[in-house]
PDB file of C-alpha atoms in Angstrom:
ATOM      1  CA  MET A  19       0.000   0.000   0.000  1.00 57.00           C
ATOM      2  CA  VAL A  20       1.284   3.445  -0.909  1.00 57.00           C
ATOM      3  CA  SER A  21       1.411   6.079   1.800  1.00 61.00           C
ATOM      4  CA  LEU A  22       0.325   9.504   0.601  1.00 58.00           C
ATOM      5  CA  THR A  23       1.097  12.724   2.372  1.00 60.00           C
ATOM      6  CA  SER A  24      -0.274  16.089   1.384  1.00 64.00           C
ATOM      7  CA  ASN A  25       3.018  16.959  -0.379  1.00 63.00           C
ATOM      8  CA  ALA A  26       3.391  13.701  -2.327  1.00 75.00           C
ATOM      9  CA  ALA A  27       2.368  13.417  -5.974  1.00 83.00           C
ATOM     10  CA  LEU A  28      -0.480  11.071  -6.745  1.00 87.00           C
ATOM     11  CA  PRO A  29       0.552   7.848  -8.492  1.00 90.00           C
ATOM     12  CA  SER A  30       0.020   8.188 -12.259  1.00 91.00           C
ATOM     13  CA  GLU A  31      -1.202   4.579 -12.504  1.00 93.00           C
ATOM     14  CA  LEU A  32      -4.022   5.331 -10.083  1.00 93.00           C
ATOM     15  CA  LEU A  33      -4.993   8.542 -11.862  1.00 93.00           C
ATOM     16  CA  ASP A  34      -4.883   6.832 -15.282  1.00 93.00           C
ATOM     17  CA  ALA A  35      -7.067   3.973 -14.033  1.00 94.00           C
ATOM     18  CA  LEU A  36      -9.592   6.378 -12.480  1.00 95.00           C
ATOM     19  CA  ARG A  37      -9.682   8.569 -15.598  1.00 95.00           C
ATOM     20  CA  SER A  38     -10.357   5.518 -17.731  1.00 94.00           C
ATOM     21  CA  LEU A  39     -13.145   4.308 -15.422  1.00 95.00           C
ATOM     22  CA  ILE A  40     -14.803   7.718 -15.360  1.00 95.00           C
ATOM     23  CA  GLN A  41     -14.582   8.139 -19.150  1.00 94.00           C
ATOM     24  CA  GLN A  42     -15.993   4.645 -19.730  1.00 93.00           C
ATOM     25  CA  GLY A  43     -18.830   5.314 -17.294  1.00 95.00           C
ATOM     26  CA  ARG A  44     -19.702   8.580 -19.010  1.00 94.00           C
ATOM     27  CA  GLN A  45     -19.668   6.920 -22.435  1.00 90.00           C
ATOM     28  CA  LYS A  46     -21.968   4.147 -21.189  1.00 91.00           C
ATOM     29  CA  ALA A  47     -24.328   6.726 -19.685  1.00 93.00           C
ATOM     30  CA  LEU A  48     -24.440   8.704 -22.937  1.00 90.00           C
ATOM     31  CA  ARG A  49     -25.135   5.561 -24.984  1.00 87.00           C
ATOM     32  CA  ALA A  50     -27.898   4.569 -22.546  1.00 91.00           C
ATOM     33  CA  VAL A  51     -29.501   8.015 -22.826  1.00 92.00           C
ATOM     34  CA  ASP A  52     -29.283   7.853 -26.634  1.00 90.00           C
ATOM     35  CA  MET A  53     -30.875   4.402 -26.629  1.00 91.00           C
ATOM     36  CA  VAL A  54     -33.757   5.536 -24.398  1.00 94.00           C
ATOM     37  CA  GLN A  55     -34.309   8.637 -26.536  1.00 94.00           C
ATOM     38  CA  VAL A  56     -34.463   6.543 -29.721  1.00 94.00           C
ATOM     39  CA  GLN A  57     -36.931   4.131 -28.101  1.00 95.00           C
ATOM     40  CA  THR A  58     -39.067   7.008 -26.809  1.00 95.00           C
ATOM     41  CA  CYS A  59     -39.169   8.687 -30.218  1.00 95.00           C
ATOM     42  CA  TRP A  60     -40.143   5.371 -31.796  1.00 96.00           C
ATOM     43  CA  GLU A  61     -42.919   4.879 -29.226  1.00 95.00           C
ATOM     44  CA  VAL A  62     -44.237   8.423 -29.747  1.00 95.00           C
ATOM     45  CA  GLY A  63     -44.306   7.782 -33.509  1.00 94.00           C
ATOM     46  CA  HIS A  64     -46.015   4.445 -32.895  1.00 93.00           C
ATOM     47  CA  HIS A  65     -48.743   6.042 -30.801  1.00 93.00           C
ATOM     48  CA  ILE A  66     -49.323   8.807 -33.332  1.00 91.00           C
ATOM     49  CA  VAL A  67     -49.594   6.398 -36.271  1.00 89.00           C
ATOM     50  CA  GLU A  68     -51.292   3.403 -34.690  1.00 82.00           C
ATOM     51  CA  PHE A  69     -53.547   4.941 -32.080  1.00 74.00           C
ATOM     52  CA  GLU A  70     -54.247   8.494 -33.188  1.00 71.00           C
ATOM     53  CA  GLN A  71     -54.242   7.790 -36.944  1.00 68.00           C
ATOM     54  CA  GLY A  72     -55.748   4.327 -36.879  1.00 74.00           C
ATOM     55  CA  GLY A  73     -52.779   2.950 -38.827  1.00 64.00           C
ATOM     56  CA  GLU A  74     -53.177   5.469 -41.653  1.00 67.00           C
ATOM     57  CA  SER A  75     -50.143   7.342 -42.963  1.00 65.00           C
ATOM     58  CA  ARG A  76     -51.718  10.658 -41.911  1.00 64.00           C
ATOM     59  CA  ALA A  77     -54.315  11.778 -39.411  1.00 61.00           C
ATOM     60  CA  SER A  78     -57.691  12.836 -40.755  1.00 63.00           C
ATOM     61  CA  TYR A  79     -57.680  16.212 -42.435  1.00 59.00           C
ATOM     62  CA  GLY A  80     -58.901  19.092 -40.354  1.00 52.00           C
ATOM     63  CA  LYS A  81     -57.741  17.659 -37.034  1.00 68.00           C
ATOM     64  CA  LYS A  82     -54.320  19.347 -37.136  1.00 80.00           C
ATOM     65  CA  LEU A  83     -53.158  16.661 -34.764  1.00 84.00           C
ATOM     66  CA  LEU A  84     -49.407  17.322 -34.748  1.00 89.00           C
ATOM     67  CA  PRO A  85     -49.581  21.076 -34.071  1.00 91.00           C
ATOM     68  CA  ARG A  86     -52.055  20.467 -31.244  1.00 91.00           C
ATOM     69  CA  LEU A  87     -49.927  17.685 -29.763  1.00 92.00           C
ATOM     70  CA  ALA A  88     -46.821  19.845 -30.140  1.00 94.00           C
ATOM     71  CA  GLN A  89     -48.415  22.704 -28.252  1.00 95.00           C
ATOM     72  CA  VAL A  90     -49.394  20.520 -25.295  1.00 95.00           C
ATOM     73  CA  LEU A  91     -46.211  18.415 -25.178  1.00 95.00           C
ATOM     74  CA  THR A  92     -43.901  21.415 -25.532  1.00 95.00           C
ATOM     75  CA  ARG A  93     -45.699  23.213 -22.729  1.00 95.00           C
ATOM     76  CA  GLU A  94     -45.421  20.123 -20.542  1.00 96.00           C
ATOM     77  CA  PHE A  95     -41.972  18.739 -21.476  1.00 94.00           C
ATOM     78  CA  GLY A  96     -40.115  21.613 -23.152  1.00 91.00           C
ATOM     79  CA  LYS A  97     -38.046  21.573 -26.315  1.00 89.00           C
ATOM     80  CA  GLY A  98     -37.967  18.557 -28.580  1.00 90.00           C
ATOM     81  CA  PHE A  99     -41.688  18.083 -29.125  1.00 94.00           C
ATOM     82  CA  ASP A 100     -42.496  20.705 -31.756  1.00 93.00           C
ATOM     83  CA  ALA A 101     -44.619  19.715 -34.753  1.00 93.00           C
ATOM     84  CA  SER A 102     -41.541  19.189 -36.931  1.00 92.00           C
ATOM     85  CA  ASN A 103     -39.947  16.761 -34.469  1.00 94.00           C
ATOM     86  CA  LEU A 104     -43.262  14.941 -34.009  1.00 94.00           C
ATOM     87  CA  ARG A 105     -43.393  14.521 -37.808  1.00 93.00           C
ATOM     88  CA  TYR A 106     -39.920  12.974 -37.646  1.00 95.00           C
ATOM     89  CA  MET A 107     -41.085  10.614 -34.904  1.00 95.00           C
ATOM     90  CA  ARG A 108     -44.054   9.572 -37.012  1.00 93.00           C
ATOM     91  CA  LEU A 109     -41.789   9.024 -40.043  1.00 93.00           C
ATOM     92  CA  PHE A 110     -39.325   7.137 -37.840  1.00 94.00           C
ATOM     93  CA  TYR A 111     -41.956   4.636 -36.805  1.00 94.00           C
ATOM     94  CA  GLN A 112     -43.173   4.283 -40.389  1.00 92.00           C
ATOM     95  CA  ALA A 113     -39.634   3.782 -41.742  1.00 92.00           C
ATOM     96  CA  PHE A 114     -38.604   1.384 -38.955  1.00 92.00           C
ATOM     97  CA  PRO A 115     -41.812  -0.387 -37.862  1.00 92.00           C
ATOM     98  CA  ILE A 116     -39.954  -3.140 -35.970  1.00 90.00           C
ATOM     99  CA  ARG A 117     -38.409  -1.582 -32.877  1.00 89.00           C
ATOM    100  CA  ASP A 118     -36.210  -4.591 -32.130  1.00 90.00           C
ATOM    101  CA  ALA A 119     -34.525  -4.118 -35.532  1.00 87.00           C
ATOM    102  CA  LEU A 120     -33.168  -0.690 -34.527  1.00 90.00           C
ATOM    103  CA  ARG A 121     -29.433  -0.414 -33.954  1.00 88.00           C
ATOM    104  CA  HIS A 122     -28.730   0.596 -30.341  1.00 86.00           C
ATOM    105  CA  GLU A 123     -25.395   2.131 -31.346  1.00 87.00           C
ATOM    106  CA  LEU A 124     -27.149   4.975 -33.185  1.00 90.00           C
ATOM    107  CA  SER A 125     -28.617   8.155 -31.761  1.00 90.00           C
ATOM    108  CA  TRP A 126     -31.849   9.967 -32.576  1.00 92.00           C
ATOM    109  CA  THR A 127     -29.804  12.369 -34.716  1.00 89.00           C
ATOM    110  CA  HIS A 128     -28.479   9.462 -36.787  1.00 89.00           C
ATOM    111  CA  TYR A 129     -31.991   8.178 -37.383  1.00 91.00           C
ATOM    112  CA  ARG A 130     -33.378  11.625 -38.220  1.00 91.00           C
ATOM    113  CA  LEU A 131     -30.743  11.998 -40.904  1.00 89.00           C
ATOM    114  CA  MET A 132     -31.381   8.509 -42.281  1.00 89.00           C
ATOM    115  CA  LEU A 133     -35.054   9.352 -42.711  1.00 90.00           C
ATOM    116  CA  ARG A 134     -33.965  11.472 -45.676  1.00 90.00           C
ATOM    117  CA  VAL A 135     -33.089   8.270 -47.559  1.00 88.00           C
ATOM    118  CA  SER A 136     -36.291   7.234 -49.316  1.00 86.00           C
ATOM    119  CA  ASP A 137     -35.224   3.764 -50.496  1.00 89.00           C
ATOM    120  CA  GLU A 138     -35.767   1.226 -47.703  1.00 88.00           C
ATOM    121  CA  LYS A 139     -32.921  -1.058 -48.764  1.00 91.00           C
ATOM    122  CA  ALA A 140     -30.471   1.851 -48.965  1.00 89.00           C
ATOM    123  CA  ARG A 141     -31.674   3.166 -45.585  1.00 89.00           C
ATOM    124  CA  GLN A 142     -30.998  -0.244 -43.986  1.00 88.00           C
ATOM    125  CA  TRP A 143     -27.544  -0.295 -45.561  1.00 90.00           C
ATOM    126  CA  TYR A 144     -26.753   3.187 -44.232  1.00 88.00           C
ATOM    127  CA  MET A 145     -28.070   2.210 -40.798  1.00 88.00           C
ATOM    128  CA  ASN A 146     -25.799  -0.840 -40.616  1.00 88.00           C
ATOM    129  CA  GLU A 147     -22.758   1.013 -41.979  1.00 89.00           C
ATOM    130  CA  ALA A 148     -23.257   3.911 -39.555  1.00 87.00           C
ATOM    131  CA  ALA A 149     -23.660   1.514 -36.624  1.00 85.00           C
ATOM    132  CA  ASN A 150     -20.468  -0.315 -37.643  1.00 85.00           C
ATOM    133  CA  ALA A 151     -18.625   3.016 -37.833  1.00 83.00           C
ATOM    134  CA  VAL A 152     -19.866   3.916 -34.343  1.00 76.00           C
ATOM    135  CA  LEU A 153     -18.712   0.538 -33.054  1.00 71.00           C
ATOM    136  CA  GLN A 154     -15.260   1.132 -34.542  1.00 72.00           C
ATOM    137  CA  VAL A 155     -15.049   4.434 -32.692  1.00 63.00           C
ATOM    138  CA  VAL A 156     -16.140   2.847 -29.410  1.00 58.00           C
ATOM    139  CA  ARG A 157     -13.543   0.115 -29.817  1.00 60.00           C
ATOM    140  CA  ALA A 158     -10.859   2.710 -30.526  1.00 58.00           C
ATOM    141  CA  ARG A 159     -11.756   4.576 -27.287  1.00 49.00           C
ATOM    142  CA  THR A 160     -10.809   7.915 -28.722  1.00 47.00           C
ATOM    143  CA  PRO A 161     -12.163  11.232 -27.419  1.00 50.00           C
ATOM    144  CA  ASP A 162     -12.041  12.644 -30.990  1.00 46.00           C
ATOM    145  CA  ALA A 163     -14.668  10.370 -32.511  1.00 42.00           C
ATOM    146  CA  ASP A 164     -15.624  12.820 -35.264  1.00 44.00           C
ATOM    147  CA  GLY A 165     -12.051  13.020 -36.498  1.00 41.00           C
ATOM    148  CA  LEU A 166     -11.700   9.246 -36.504  1.00 36.00           C
ATOM    149  CA  LEU A 167     -14.913   8.734 -38.415  1.00 38.00           C
ATOM    150  CA  LEU A 168     -13.949  11.304 -41.012  1.00 37.00           C
ATOM    151  CA  GLN A 169     -10.627   9.540 -41.568  1.00 38.00           C
ATOM    152  CA  CYS A 170     -12.151   6.092 -42.142  1.00 41.00           C
ATOM    153  CA  PRO A 171     -11.476   4.933 -45.708  1.00 39.00           C
ATOM    154  CA  GLY A 172     -14.097   3.725 -48.135  1.00 43.00           C
ATOM    155  CA  LYS A 173     -17.796   3.469 -47.564  1.00 42.00           C
ATOM    156  CA  VAL A 174     -17.649   3.679 -43.783  1.00 43.00           C
ATOM    157  CA  GLY A 175     -16.160   7.170 -44.031  1.00 43.00           C
ATOM    158  CA  ALA A 176     -18.807   8.200 -46.542  1.00 43.00           C
ATOM    159  CA  VAL A 177     -21.603   6.957 -44.340  1.00 42.00           C
ATOM    160  CA  SER A 178     -20.241   8.564 -41.216  1.00 43.00           C
ATOM    161  CA  ARG A 179     -19.948  11.937 -42.923  1.00 43.00           C
ATOM    162  CA  ARG A 180     -23.417  11.513 -44.393  1.00 42.00           C
ATOM    163  CA  VAL A 181     -24.969  10.502 -41.073  1.00 42.00           C
ATOM    164  CA  GLN A 182     -23.316  13.421 -39.299  1.00 45.00           C
ATOM    165  CA  GLY A 183     -24.792  15.766 -41.918  1.00 45.00           C
ATOM    166  CA  ARG A 184     -21.421  17.087 -43.078  1.00 44.00           C
ATOM    167  CA  GLY A 185     -20.794  14.815 -46.008  1.00 43.00           C
ATOM    168  CA  PRO A 186     -21.021  15.182 -49.732  1.00 41.00           C
ATOM    169  CA  ARG A 187     -24.346  15.199 -51.486  1.00 45.00           C
ATOM    170  CA  LYS A 188     -25.850  11.896 -52.592  1.00 49.00           C
ATOM    171  CA  ARG A 189     -24.634  12.032 -56.220  1.00 50.00           C
ATOM    172  CA  GLU A 190     -21.096  12.729 -55.075  1.00 48.00           C
ATOM    173  CA  ASP A 191     -21.360   9.850 -52.580  1.00 46.00           C
ATOM    174  CA  GLU A 192     -22.429   7.531 -55.384  1.00 46.00           C
ATOM    175  CA  ARG A 193     -19.609   8.684 -57.668  1.00 44.00           C
ATOM    176  CA  ARG A 194     -16.908   8.365 -55.004  1.00 41.00           C
ATOM    177  CA  TRP A 195     -18.040   5.347 -52.968  1.00 44.00           C
ATOM    178  CA  GLY A 196     -20.610   3.582 -55.092  1.00 47.00           C
ATOM    179  CA  ASN A 197     -24.286   3.028 -54.507  1.00 52.00           C
ATOM    180  CA  PRO A 198     -25.529   1.269 -51.430  1.00 56.00           C
ATOM    181  CA  PRO A 199     -27.142  -2.066 -52.298  1.00 53.00           C
TER     182      PRO A 199
END
């Protein structure tokens, strides 16, 4: 056992181990919050489509359901429940109707961006590629995840830039990295 006095330096091994534990704990907490947010957004979309719309792609005309819901939910829960975000939640459920098929590595922001991809097969491909890129970052345990993703060669790099909303437009993606299946 090491004796520590007020003047002695702390052992670097101890500090390194504690830093690592704290960083890992924070990362796990962030991933858990992201996972719960994705599940909540999916459930909100599910309720809007299945219960309020009777399974139809839109609510009956004249009801103005989403603006009314947005007004009440925003007043009660704050930001994040405006009509635009509720539309994304509805689209999210419609695009990914099987909740268990969602990738837990991805955040709500990832999914919102993937909703822009209209082709279901391409959207699934992007979802899997983005999740694999996220897993590579987690395995690398780097604090500069954005930089690592942007440096990934090939399709993974293209997907990560695209998912983060900073990448080339679709035609340029296709020219440089090929079409998703």
